[in-house]
Amino acid sequence: MRKTEPRLQRKLLAWLLGPLLVLLVLDAVAAYWTSQRFANLAYDRALHEIAREIVLHARPGTPHPRLELSEAAASILLMDAQDHLYYRVDAGDGTVLGGDASLPKASLPARGTEPLFYQETVHGQPVRMIAARMPVDEAAGAPLVQVQVAETLNKRTRLALEMMANVVLPQLLLIVAATVLVWFGVSRGLEPLQRLRNAVSNRSHLDLSPIDTHDVPGEVRPLVDEVNELMARLGRTFDFQNRFVADAAHQLKTPVSGLKAQIELALRENDPERVRHSLAQLYISADRLSRLVRQLLSLARNEPGALESVQLQPLDLNAFALEVSMDWVPHALKRQIDLGFDGIEQPLMIAADGDRLRELINNLIDNAIRYSHEGGRVTVGTSRTAEGLCKLAISDDGPSIPVAERKRIFERFHRLLGTQQDGSGLGLAIVSEIAILHGARITLEEDVDGIGNTFSVLFQPGAGTTPQDAIGSLERTS
Ligand SMILES: Nc1ncnc2c1ncn2[C@@H]1O[C@H](COP(=O)(O)OP(=O)(O)OP(=O)(O)O)[C@@H](O)[C@H]1O
Ligand SMILES: [Mg+2]
């Protein structure tokens, strides 16, 4: 199995580390800027001191003061292990009294003796410069000279970097430590999810047992519960389908064996009259088999999942039920059954799928004629109930279905014990499925004294309803 890093873990780390690193960079810039200020403060003072020392070697004179600073003395004064220092002294009239004349001359304000510190470039190198006007003597009225001292930036940069490192390094270590801790923390926190994933991916496609929720984190628990619920439902559906396939195969096996036996018998016959008789029997068996297959197909066609294929159209239940009942008159007559219709005057508009509704009525009339006694009476009726529902009722005067069986006869393949008539026990299951697709409700009542059965189907009135609407409104009213 491919081992991929949990995306959640990567996301958490990215969200934590990204902003932290940006903060670290900003902090480093701020720290460097502040450190540079402090380094300048410290070294500017020393530079000021050197400027003062140089001016101590100035003497008053005419026409301008003199600077008595030998080269040897100057180099001792400006000696520094890390930086180069330059100086320049100017008289008030602009004469260069000493030092490096190539040093750019500072333009100091006309008055005042406050020193000026600034960045400058000397001999192609960045330097820190002090420029100040100082008296050559302590005596009052002594002439002023302008002194400038420049120093390269090596010490200052080094100090600023050291100070910045002192601030930023511990922070960097902290971030590294936090990353490691978060990495471990998140990995450990996500371990149950990884286990869950392994448990699901390692199971067989036939295993629909619930996932163990023992150490599933609380946040994921509802999801796992939902998945378990779904698996339980799938399991029930699989069981149901398996049983159905087994039942259907069993139901098909018997008539197919019967057909085979009858064919073998017919093949052994020499008498043409007996062969004819066998063929007639074969025809009846094949007819039964083909009905069973039709019922099975119909059952599959009307499964609850077929909701999309249902074509609801406005339809007058009254006229429709009459039309379907008329088709049954010849068959009823054969069994000497009085098939009647008891409709209402006005149209009874419902939204229905015509083909499916025909199938529903056919199955109910077929049962009524099939299971009531010869010479009996079967009535198809339509009416509007007190609640405004559109009712279709098929009644017979045969023996009542026992109360205990009234629910079970709607199950697939369920037939009453001792039923003599042909049938496979699928008709009412189909009726029930079609009713569900229409959002209709079925009731079964007996007539008085254990005689007769009335199957009623109650539809929502109205022509524009969809199956979902119909089911929804039925759930609200029931
Ligand atoms: N009107 C009725 N009167 C008495 N018993 C009935 C009536 N309708 C149904 N039953 C009983 O309910 C059982 C189930 O009926 P259902 O229509 O589901 O199957 P079936 O008629 O046996 O077979 P199929 O309709 O698939 O050919 C029947 O076998 C019968 O025992
Ligand atoms: Mg039937």
Short mmCIF file of C-alpha atoms and ligand atoms in Angstrom, two decimals:
data_model
loop_
_atom_site.label_atom_id
_atom_site.label_comp_id
_atom_site.label_asym_id
_atom_site.label_seq_id
_atom_site.Cartn_x
_atom_site.Cartn_y
_atom_site.Cartn_z
CA MET A 1 0.00 0.00 0.00
CA ARG A 2 1.28 3.48 -0.88
CA LYS A 3 2.14 5.39 2.28
CA THR A 4 1.14 9.00 1.89
CA GLU A 5 1.66 11.66 4.50
CA PRO A 6 -1.67 12.81 5.91
CA ARG A 7 -2.67 16.02 4.17
CA LEU A 8 -4.04 17.41 7.43
CA GLN A 9 -0.60 17.09 9.00
CA ARG A 10 1.07 18.93 6.12
CA LYS A 11 -1.58 21.63 6.19
CA LEU A 12 -1.24 22.19 9.92
CA LEU A 13 2.52 22.45 9.66
CA ALA A 14 2.37 24.79 6.68
CA TRP A 15 -0.07 27.06 8.52
CA LEU A 16 2.09 27.08 11.62
CA LEU A 17 5.55 27.32 10.07
CA GLY A 18 4.78 29.69 7.19
CA PRO A 19 3.64 32.63 9.35
CA LEU A 20 6.34 31.88 11.96
CA LEU A 21 9.12 32.08 9.36
CA VAL A 22 7.72 35.31 7.92
CA LEU A 23 7.63 36.74 11.45
CA LEU A 24 11.21 35.59 12.00
CA VAL A 25 12.44 37.39 8.86
CA LEU A 26 10.61 40.60 9.84
CA ASP A 27 12.02 40.33 13.33
CA ALA A 28 15.57 39.83 11.99
CA VAL A 29 15.26 42.98 9.85
CA ALA A 30 13.96 44.97 12.82
CA ALA A 31 16.67 43.56 15.10
CA TYR A 32 19.42 44.45 12.60
CA TRP A 33 18.12 48.00 12.26
CA THR A 34 17.99 48.50 16.04
CA SER A 35 21.41 46.89 16.56
CA GLN A 36 22.90 49.22 13.98
CA ARG A 37 21.52 52.21 15.86
CA PHE A 38 23.05 51.01 19.12
CA ALA A 39 26.40 50.21 17.46
CA ASN A 40 26.48 53.74 15.97
CA LEU A 41 25.64 55.29 19.34
CA ALA A 42 28.57 53.48 20.97
CA TYR A 43 31.19 54.10 18.26
CA ASP A 44 30.05 57.67 17.43
CA ARG A 45 31.09 58.69 20.93
CA ALA A 46 34.60 57.33 20.33
CA LEU A 47 34.74 59.16 16.98
CA HIS A 48 33.75 62.39 18.72
CA GLU A 49 36.57 61.83 21.21
CA ILE A 50 39.14 61.43 18.41
CA ALA A 51 37.89 64.67 16.75
CA ARG A 52 38.40 66.48 20.05
CA GLU A 53 41.92 65.02 20.43
CA ILE A 54 42.85 66.27 16.95
CA VAL A 55 41.63 69.77 17.70
CA LEU A 56 43.79 69.76 20.85
CA HIS A 57 46.75 69.97 18.43
CA ALA A 58 45.42 73.19 16.84
CA ARG A 59 46.97 76.50 17.76
CA PRO A 60 45.66 80.03 17.18
CA GLY A 61 47.59 81.91 14.51
CA THR A 62 47.34 84.42 11.72
CA PRO A 63 46.00 84.57 9.15
CA HIS A 64 44.48 81.28 10.33
CA PRO A 65 45.12 78.74 13.07
CA ARG A 66 47.76 76.00 12.64
CA LEU A 67 47.57 72.28 13.23
CA GLU A 68 50.60 70.85 14.94
CA LEU A 69 49.96 67.16 14.48
CA SER A 70 52.83 65.10 13.12
CA GLU A 71 52.08 62.12 10.90
CA ALA A 72 53.40 59.75 13.56
CA ALA A 73 51.14 61.28 16.23
CA ALA A 74 48.19 61.23 13.82
CA SER A 75 48.67 57.57 12.95
CA ILE A 76 48.79 56.68 16.68
CA LEU A 77 45.61 58.65 17.24
CA LEU A 78 43.84 57.05 14.30
CA MET A 79 45.17 53.56 14.89
CA ASP A 80 42.44 50.88 14.84
CA ALA A 81 42.67 47.12 14.42
CA GLN A 82 39.50 46.78 12.35
CA ASP A 83 38.78 50.03 10.58
CA HIS A 84 40.43 52.75 8.54
CA LEU A 85 40.16 56.29 9.91
CA TYR A 86 40.64 59.54 8.00
CA TYR A 87 40.57 63.12 9.19
CA ARG A 88 40.55 66.62 7.85
CA VAL A 89 40.77 70.00 9.61
CA ASP A 90 39.69 73.24 7.93
CA ALA A 91 40.12 76.83 9.07
CA GLY A 92 37.10 79.13 9.19
CA ASP A 93 38.15 80.69 5.87
CA GLY A 94 38.18 77.32 4.14
CA THR A 95 41.94 76.61 4.23
CA VAL A 96 42.75 72.94 4.79
CA LEU A 97 44.89 72.85 7.94
CA GLY A 98 45.73 69.17 7.90
CA GLY A 99 44.65 65.61 7.23
CA ASP A 100 43.21 64.10 4.10
CA ALA A 101 42.14 66.91 1.75
CA SER A 102 40.28 64.41 -0.49
CA LEU A 103 37.74 63.82 2.32
CA PRO A 104 34.48 65.42 1.10
CA LYS A 105 34.00 68.62 3.07
CA ALA A 106 30.91 68.71 5.28
CA SER A 107 28.65 71.73 5.02
CA LEU A 108 27.78 72.48 8.63
CA PRO A 109 25.08 74.95 9.62
CA ALA A 110 26.45 78.54 9.86
CA ARG A 111 26.07 78.65 13.63
CA GLY A 112 26.32 76.15 16.48
CA THR A 113 28.96 73.64 17.58
CA GLU A 114 26.77 70.54 17.70
CA PRO A 115 28.59 67.64 15.95
CA LEU A 116 26.99 66.13 12.85
CA PHE A 117 27.12 62.36 12.24
CA TYR A 118 26.28 60.88 8.82
CA GLN A 119 27.04 58.15 6.31
CA GLU A 120 29.40 59.01 3.47
CA THR A 121 31.54 57.27 0.87
CA VAL A 122 35.27 57.80 1.05
CA HIS A 123 37.73 56.20 -1.43
CA GLY A 124 34.87 54.01 -2.62
CA GLN A 125 34.09 52.69 0.85
CA PRO A 126 31.08 53.46 3.04
CA VAL A 127 32.13 55.36 6.16
CA ARG A 128 30.61 56.96 9.23
CA MET A 129 31.59 60.63 9.41
CA ILE A 130 31.63 63.16 12.23
CA ALA A 131 31.86 66.84 11.37
CA ALA A 132 32.07 69.51 14.09
CA ARG A 133 33.14 73.07 14.62
CA MET A 134 35.45 73.44 17.68
CA PRO A 135 37.45 76.30 19.23
CA VAL A 136 41.24 75.86 19.06
CA ASP A 137 41.62 77.16 22.59
CA GLU A 138 39.69 77.33 25.84
CA ALA A 139 40.05 81.11 25.88
CA ALA A 140 37.01 83.17 25.07
CA GLY A 141 36.89 84.32 21.46
CA ALA A 142 39.34 81.63 20.26
CA PRO A 143 39.00 80.91 16.50
CA LEU A 144 36.99 77.89 15.36
CA VAL A 145 38.19 75.10 13.13
CA GLN A 146 36.04 72.52 11.31
CA VAL A 147 37.17 69.00 12.08
CA GLN A 148 35.96 65.85 10.26
CA VAL A 149 36.81 62.24 11.13
CA ALA A 150 35.64 59.28 8.99
CA GLU A 151 35.71 55.63 9.93
CA THR A 152 34.92 52.57 7.84
CA LEU A 153 31.99 50.42 9.05
CA ASN A 154 33.63 47.04 9.86
CA LYS A 155 33.30 47.25 13.69
CA ARG A 156 29.81 48.66 13.55
CA THR A 157 28.55 46.02 11.09
CA ARG A 158 30.11 43.23 13.12
CA LEU A 159 28.57 44.52 16.36
CA ALA A 160 25.17 44.98 14.72
CA LEU A 161 25.28 41.44 13.31
CA GLU A 162 26.33 39.99 16.67
CA MET A 163 23.54 41.79 18.47
CA MET A 164 21.01 40.71 15.83
CA ALA A 165 22.20 37.09 16.05
CA ASN A 166 21.72 37.18 19.81
CA VAL A 167 18.11 38.13 19.32
CA VAL A 168 17.25 35.98 16.28
CA LEU A 169 19.13 32.74 17.00
CA PRO A 170 17.13 31.79 20.13
CA GLN A 171 13.95 32.50 18.17
CA LEU A 172 15.11 30.28 15.32
CA LEU A 173 15.87 27.48 17.79
CA LEU A 174 12.45 27.96 19.33
CA ILE A 175 10.80 27.60 15.92
CA VAL A 176 12.80 24.46 15.14
CA ALA A 177 11.82 22.99 18.53
CA ALA A 178 8.18 23.98 17.97
CA THR A 179 8.23 22.36 14.51
CA VAL A 180 9.58 19.10 15.86
CA LEU A 181 7.06 19.10 18.70
CA VAL A 182 4.14 19.96 16.42
CA TRP A 183 5.26 17.30 13.92
CA PHE A 184 5.27 14.64 16.61
CA GLY A 185 2.09 15.94 18.22
CA VAL A 186 0.16 15.99 14.98
CA SER A 187 1.52 12.58 13.90
CA ARG A 188 0.42 11.07 17.19
CA GLY A 189 -2.92 12.86 17.05
CA LEU A 190 -3.55 11.53 13.54
CA GLU A 191 -2.52 7.98 14.32
CA PRO A 192 -6.10 6.83 15.03
CA LEU A 193 -7.14 8.19 11.63
CA GLN A 194 -4.32 6.29 9.94
CA ARG A 195 -5.40 3.12 11.78
CA LEU A 196 -8.97 3.76 10.69
CA ARG A 197 -7.86 4.12 7.11
CA ASN A 198 -5.84 0.90 7.26
CA ALA A 199 -8.76 -0.93 8.83
CA VAL A 200 -11.06 0.18 6.00
CA SER A 201 -8.63 -0.43 3.15
CA ASN A 202 -7.64 -3.88 4.45
CA ARG A 203 -11.15 -5.23 4.71
CA SER A 204 -12.73 -7.49 2.13
CA HIS A 205 -15.41 -6.02 -0.15
CA LEU A 206 -17.84 -8.54 1.33
CA ASP A 207 -17.20 -7.49 4.92
CA LEU A 208 -19.95 -5.06 5.90
CA SER A 209 -19.47 -5.42 9.66
CA PRO A 210 -19.30 -2.09 11.52
CA ILE A 211 -15.95 -0.30 11.80
CA ASP A 212 -14.55 -0.39 15.31
CA THR A 213 -15.13 3.06 16.83
CA HIS A 214 -13.11 2.22 19.95
CA ASP A 215 -10.32 4.80 19.62
CA VAL A 216 -11.73 6.96 16.86
CA PRO A 217 -11.32 10.68 17.73
CA GLY A 218 -14.51 12.46 18.74
CA GLU A 219 -14.41 14.75 15.68
CA VAL A 220 -14.53 11.81 13.26
CA ARG A 221 -16.89 9.67 15.29
CA PRO A 222 -20.13 10.99 13.70
CA LEU A 223 -18.68 10.28 10.24
CA VAL A 224 -17.72 6.71 11.19
CA ASP A 225 -21.15 6.20 12.78
CA GLU A 226 -22.77 7.35 9.53
CA VAL A 227 -20.56 4.99 7.51
CA ASN A 228 -21.48 2.13 9.86
CA GLU A 229 -25.14 2.98 9.49
CA LEU A 230 -24.75 3.00 5.70
CA MET A 231 -22.97 -0.38 5.81
CA ALA A 232 -25.75 -1.82 7.96
CA ARG A 233 -28.31 -0.62 5.40
CA LEU A 234 -26.21 -2.00 2.54
CA GLY A 235 -25.92 -5.28 4.42
CA ARG A 236 -29.70 -5.51 4.79
CA THR A 237 -30.13 -4.70 1.09
CA PHE A 238 -27.57 -7.37 0.11
CA ASP A 239 -29.28 -9.95 2.33
CA PHE A 240 -32.62 -9.02 0.83
CA GLN A 241 -31.28 -9.23 -2.73
CA ASN A 242 -29.57 -12.55 -2.04
CA ARG A 243 -32.73 -14.02 -0.57
CA PHE A 244 -34.72 -12.68 -3.49
CA VAL A 245 -32.37 -14.20 -6.08
CA ALA A 246 -32.44 -17.53 -4.21
CA ASP A 247 -36.26 -17.44 -3.95
CA ALA A 248 -36.64 -16.45 -7.60
CA ALA A 249 -34.31 -19.26 -8.71
CA HIS A 250 -36.25 -21.70 -6.55
CA GLN A 251 -39.57 -20.48 -7.97
CA LEU A 252 -38.27 -20.82 -11.53
CA LYS A 253 -36.76 -24.26 -10.90
CA THR A 254 -40.05 -26.02 -10.19
CA PRO A 255 -41.96 -24.97 -13.34
CA VAL A 256 -38.88 -25.52 -15.52
CA SER A 257 -38.50 -29.09 -14.15
CA GLY A 258 -42.23 -29.58 -14.70
CA LEU A 259 -41.89 -28.45 -18.31
CA LYS A 260 -38.99 -30.83 -18.88
CA ALA A 261 -40.94 -33.77 -17.45
CA GLN A 262 -43.96 -32.97 -19.60
CA ILE A 263 -41.81 -32.71 -22.72
CA GLU A 264 -40.20 -36.09 -21.96
CA LEU A 265 -43.65 -37.60 -21.53
CA ALA A 266 -44.91 -36.08 -24.80
CA LEU A 267 -41.86 -37.41 -26.64
CA ARG A 268 -42.65 -40.96 -25.54
CA GLU A 269 -46.30 -40.74 -26.74
CA ASN A 270 -47.24 -42.29 -30.08
CA ASP A 271 -50.96 -41.64 -30.00
CA PRO A 272 -51.52 -38.24 -31.75
CA GLU A 273 -54.49 -37.51 -29.49
CA ARG A 274 -52.40 -37.95 -26.33
CA VAL A 275 -49.55 -35.89 -27.83
CA ARG A 276 -52.06 -33.07 -28.43
CA HIS A 277 -53.20 -33.34 -24.82
CA SER A 278 -49.60 -33.19 -23.56
CA LEU A 279 -48.91 -30.17 -25.73
CA ALA A 280 -51.98 -28.43 -24.29
CA GLN A 281 -50.64 -29.13 -20.77
CA LEU A 282 -47.25 -27.82 -21.85
CA TYR A 283 -48.86 -24.64 -23.09
CA ILE A 284 -50.52 -24.07 -19.70
CA SER A 285 -47.21 -24.63 -17.87
CA ALA A 286 -45.30 -22.35 -20.24
CA ASP A 287 -47.98 -19.70 -19.74
CA ARG A 288 -47.59 -19.93 -15.95
CA LEU A 289 -43.82 -19.67 -16.30
CA SER A 290 -44.05 -16.66 -18.53
CA ARG A 291 -46.37 -14.97 -15.99
CA LEU A 292 -43.84 -15.65 -13.24
CA VAL A 293 -41.06 -14.12 -15.33
CA ARG A 294 -43.27 -11.09 -16.10
CA GLN A 295 -43.99 -10.63 -12.39
CA LEU A 296 -40.27 -10.86 -11.54
CA LEU A 297 -39.40 -8.25 -14.16
CA SER A 298 -42.17 -6.01 -12.93
CA LEU A 299 -40.90 -6.31 -9.37
CA ALA A 300 -37.41 -5.23 -10.48
CA ARG A 301 -38.87 -2.38 -12.57
CA ASN A 302 -40.79 -0.95 -9.62
CA GLU A 303 -38.07 -1.07 -6.95
CA PRO A 304 -37.96 2.11 -4.84
CA GLY A 305 -34.83 3.17 -6.76
CA ALA A 306 -36.96 3.49 -9.90
CA LEU A 307 -38.38 6.82 -8.79
CA GLU A 308 -36.67 8.66 -11.69
CA SER A 309 -38.33 6.51 -14.36
CA VAL A 310 -41.84 7.19 -13.02
CA GLN A 311 -43.81 9.38 -15.45
CA LEU A 312 -46.55 11.05 -13.44
CA GLN A 313 -49.34 12.46 -15.62
CA PRO A 314 -52.68 13.97 -14.66
CA LEU A 315 -55.19 11.15 -14.87
CA ASP A 316 -58.86 10.61 -13.99
CA LEU A 317 -58.80 7.64 -11.59
CA ASN A 318 -62.52 7.12 -12.08
CA ALA A 319 -62.37 6.70 -15.88
CA PHE A 320 -59.07 4.81 -15.75
CA ALA A 321 -60.29 2.21 -13.21
CA LEU A 322 -63.47 1.67 -15.29
CA GLU A 323 -61.42 1.14 -18.47
CA VAL A 324 -59.10 -1.40 -16.81
CA SER A 325 -62.03 -3.26 -15.19
CA MET A 326 -63.73 -3.64 -18.60
CA ASP A 327 -60.75 -5.69 -19.82
CA TRP A 328 -61.48 -8.22 -17.06
CA VAL A 329 -65.13 -8.81 -17.88
CA PRO A 330 -64.55 -11.82 -20.20
CA HIS A 331 -62.25 -13.47 -17.66
CA ALA A 332 -64.74 -12.86 -14.82
CA LEU A 333 -67.55 -14.28 -16.90
CA LYS A 334 -65.54 -17.48 -17.41
CA ARG A 335 -65.48 -17.91 -13.64
CA GLN A 336 -69.13 -16.80 -13.40
CA ILE A 337 -68.11 -13.87 -11.31
CA ASP A 338 -70.17 -10.72 -11.32
CA LEU A 339 -67.61 -7.95 -11.92
CA GLY A 340 -69.15 -4.55 -11.14
CA PHE A 341 -68.00 -0.95 -11.14
CA ASP A 342 -69.07 1.57 -8.51
CA GLY A 343 -67.55 4.94 -9.45
CA ILE A 344 -68.44 8.52 -8.59
CA GLU A 345 -69.95 11.07 -10.94
CA GLN A 346 -67.13 13.61 -11.15
CA PRO A 347 -63.61 12.98 -12.46
CA LEU A 348 -61.14 12.00 -9.74
CA MET A 349 -57.88 13.65 -10.81
CA ILE A 350 -54.59 12.24 -9.54
CA ALA A 351 -50.98 12.28 -10.76
CA ALA A 352 -50.09 8.75 -11.87
CA ASP A 353 -47.91 6.68 -14.19
CA GLY A 354 -50.57 5.05 -16.42
CA ASP A 355 -48.70 1.79 -17.14
CA ARG A 356 -47.85 1.24 -13.51
CA LEU A 357 -51.34 2.13 -12.28
CA ARG A 358 -52.79 -0.38 -14.77
CA GLU A 359 -50.48 -3.05 -13.38
CA LEU A 360 -51.56 -2.23 -9.81
CA ILE A 361 -55.28 -2.49 -10.65
CA ASN A 362 -54.73 -5.64 -12.76
CA ASN A 363 -53.02 -7.42 -9.87
CA LEU A 364 -55.79 -6.51 -7.39
CA ILE A 365 -58.63 -7.52 -9.75
CA ASP A 366 -56.75 -10.71 -10.69
CA ASN A 367 -56.49 -11.67 -7.00
CA ALA A 368 -60.13 -10.81 -6.30
CA ILE A 369 -61.34 -13.00 -9.18
CA ARG A 370 -58.76 -15.75 -8.56
CA TYR A 371 -59.32 -16.20 -4.79
CA SER A 372 -63.07 -15.69 -4.43
CA HIS A 373 -65.45 -18.56 -5.18
CA GLU A 374 -67.18 -19.19 -8.46
CA GLY A 375 -70.39 -17.23 -8.84
CA GLY A 376 -69.07 -14.57 -6.46
CA ARG A 377 -69.11 -10.82 -6.78
CA VAL A 378 -66.16 -8.45 -7.34
CA THR A 379 -66.58 -4.69 -7.26
CA VAL A 380 -64.13 -2.02 -8.39
CA GLY A 381 -65.02 1.32 -6.83
CA THR A 382 -63.72 4.90 -6.72
CA SER A 383 -64.59 7.60 -4.22
CA ARG A 384 -63.27 10.66 -2.38
CA THR A 385 -62.58 10.19 1.34
CA ALA A 386 -63.54 12.65 4.07
CA GLU A 387 -59.88 13.85 4.13
CA GLY A 388 -60.08 14.56 0.40
CA LEU A 389 -57.96 11.59 -0.74
CA CYS A 390 -58.83 9.75 -3.97
CA LYS A 391 -59.72 6.16 -3.18
CA LEU A 392 -59.65 3.10 -5.39
CA ALA A 393 -61.24 0.02 -3.77
CA ILE A 394 -61.38 -3.57 -5.06
CA SER A 395 -63.73 -5.77 -3.04
CA ASP A 396 -64.66 -9.41 -3.29
CA ASP A 397 -66.97 -11.68 -1.32
CA GLY A 398 -64.53 -14.60 -1.01
CA PRO A 399 -63.04 -15.85 2.27
CA SER A 400 -61.35 -13.09 4.31
CA ILE A 401 -57.59 -13.06 4.69
CA PRO A 402 -56.78 -13.80 8.38
CA VAL A 403 -55.74 -10.70 10.36
CA ALA A 404 -52.32 -12.20 11.15
CA GLU A 405 -51.60 -12.55 7.42
CA ARG A 406 -52.70 -9.10 6.30
CA LYS A 407 -49.27 -7.58 6.48
CA ARG A 408 -47.31 -10.60 5.28
CA ILE A 409 -49.24 -11.10 2.02
CA PHE A 410 -47.49 -7.95 0.74
CA GLU A 411 -44.09 -9.64 1.14
CA ARG A 412 -42.43 -11.20 -1.86
CA PHE A 413 -43.36 -14.86 -2.53
CA HIS A 414 -45.67 -14.99 0.47
CA ARG A 415 -48.89 -16.95 -0.17
CA LEU A 416 -51.60 -18.13 2.23
CA LEU A 417 -51.26 -21.76 3.25
CA GLY A 418 -53.60 -23.98 1.36
CA THR A 419 -54.09 -21.58 -1.57
CA GLN A 420 -55.22 -23.81 -4.43
CA GLN A 421 -54.91 -21.33 -7.26
CA ASP A 422 -51.79 -20.80 -9.35
CA GLY A 423 -49.59 -17.88 -8.44
CA SER A 424 -46.15 -17.04 -7.21
CA GLY A 425 -46.84 -14.60 -4.39
CA LEU A 426 -45.46 -11.53 -6.18
CA GLY A 427 -48.64 -9.64 -7.18
CA LEU A 428 -49.19 -7.76 -3.91
CA ALA A 429 -45.47 -7.02 -3.52
CA ILE A 430 -45.65 -5.32 -6.95
CA VAL A 431 -48.84 -3.48 -5.91
CA SER A 432 -47.10 -2.26 -2.77
CA GLU A 433 -44.03 -1.03 -4.72
CA ILE A 434 -46.17 0.83 -7.27
CA ALA A 435 -48.18 2.44 -4.45
CA ILE A 436 -44.94 3.64 -2.84
CA LEU A 437 -43.76 5.12 -6.16
CA HIS A 438 -47.02 7.08 -6.26
CA GLY A 439 -46.88 8.09 -2.61
CA ALA A 440 -50.13 6.21 -2.11
CA ARG A 441 -51.22 4.15 0.92
CA ILE A 442 -52.83 0.69 0.86
CA THR A 443 -55.35 -0.61 3.38
CA LEU A 444 -57.00 -4.00 3.63
CA GLU A 445 -60.33 -4.49 5.34
CA GLU A 446 -62.69 -7.42 5.60
CA ASP A 447 -66.40 -7.17 5.04
CA VAL A 448 -68.80 -8.36 7.76
CA ASP A 449 -68.60 -11.81 9.38
CA GLY A 450 -65.25 -12.86 7.96
CA ILE A 451 -66.53 -12.69 4.41
CA GLY A 452 -64.86 -10.65 1.68
CA ASN A 453 -61.81 -8.46 1.37
CA THR A 454 -61.50 -4.83 0.34
CA PHE A 455 -58.10 -3.63 -0.87
CA SER A 456 -58.09 0.21 -0.93
CA VAL A 457 -55.40 2.43 -2.42
CA LEU A 458 -55.47 6.07 -1.28
CA PHE A 459 -53.91 8.63 -3.64
CA GLN A 460 -53.17 12.29 -3.05
CA PRO A 461 -55.50 14.42 -5.15
CA GLY A 462 -54.08 16.78 -7.77
CA ALA A 463 -52.52 16.62 -11.18
CA GLY A 464 -49.18 18.35 -10.69
CA THR A 465 -47.62 16.26 -7.92
CA THR A 466 -44.28 14.51 -8.32
CA PRO A 467 -43.62 11.14 -6.61
CA GLN A 468 -41.46 12.98 -4.04
CA ASP A 469 -44.26 15.50 -3.36
CA ALA A 470 -46.78 12.72 -3.06
CA ILE A 471 -44.63 10.69 -0.67
CA GLY A 472 -43.80 13.79 1.37
CA SER A 473 -47.41 14.89 1.76
CA LEU A 474 -48.50 11.37 2.62
CA GLU A 475 -45.88 11.20 5.39
CA ARG A 476 -47.24 14.47 6.76
CA THR A 477 -50.88 13.33 6.75
CA SER A 478 -50.33 9.81 8.08
N1 LIG B 1 -58.53 -11.08 -2.74
C1 LIG B 1 -57.96 -12.04 -2.06
N2 LIG B 1 -58.68 -12.95 -1.39
C2 LIG B 1 -58.07 -13.92 -0.70
N3 LIG B 1 -56.77 -14.11 -0.63
C3 LIG B 1 -56.00 -13.27 -1.29
C4 LIG B 1 -56.55 -12.18 -2.03
N4 LIG B 1 -55.52 -11.50 -2.56
C5 LIG B 1 -54.40 -12.13 -2.18
N5 LIG B 1 -54.67 -13.18 -1.42
C6 LIG B 1 -53.67 -14.07 -0.81
O1 LIG B 1 -52.46 -13.42 -0.76
C7 LIG B 1 -51.47 -14.17 -1.44
C8 LIG B 1 -50.49 -13.23 -2.11
O2 LIG B 1 -51.09 -12.63 -3.23
P1 LIG B 1 -50.21 -12.12 -4.41
O3 LIG B 1 -51.07 -11.46 -5.40
O4 LIG B 1 -49.10 -11.38 -3.81
O5 LIG B 1 -49.58 -13.44 -5.01
P2 LIG B 1 -50.26 -14.55 -5.87
O6 LIG B 1 -51.58 -14.07 -6.32
O7 LIG B 1 -50.20 -15.78 -5.08
O8 LIG B 1 -49.26 -14.66 -7.09
P3 LIG B 1 -49.09 -13.68 -8.33
O9 LIG B 1 -50.03 -12.57 -8.10
O10 LIG B 1 -47.68 -13.29 -8.32
O11 LIG B 1 -49.43 -14.50 -9.49
C9 LIG B 1 -52.20 -15.03 -2.39
O12 LIG B 1 -51.47 -16.20 -2.68
C10 LIG B 1 -53.46 -15.32 -1.63
O13 LIG B 1 -53.22 -16.38 -0.74
MG MG B 2 -51.82 -12.21 -7.30
#
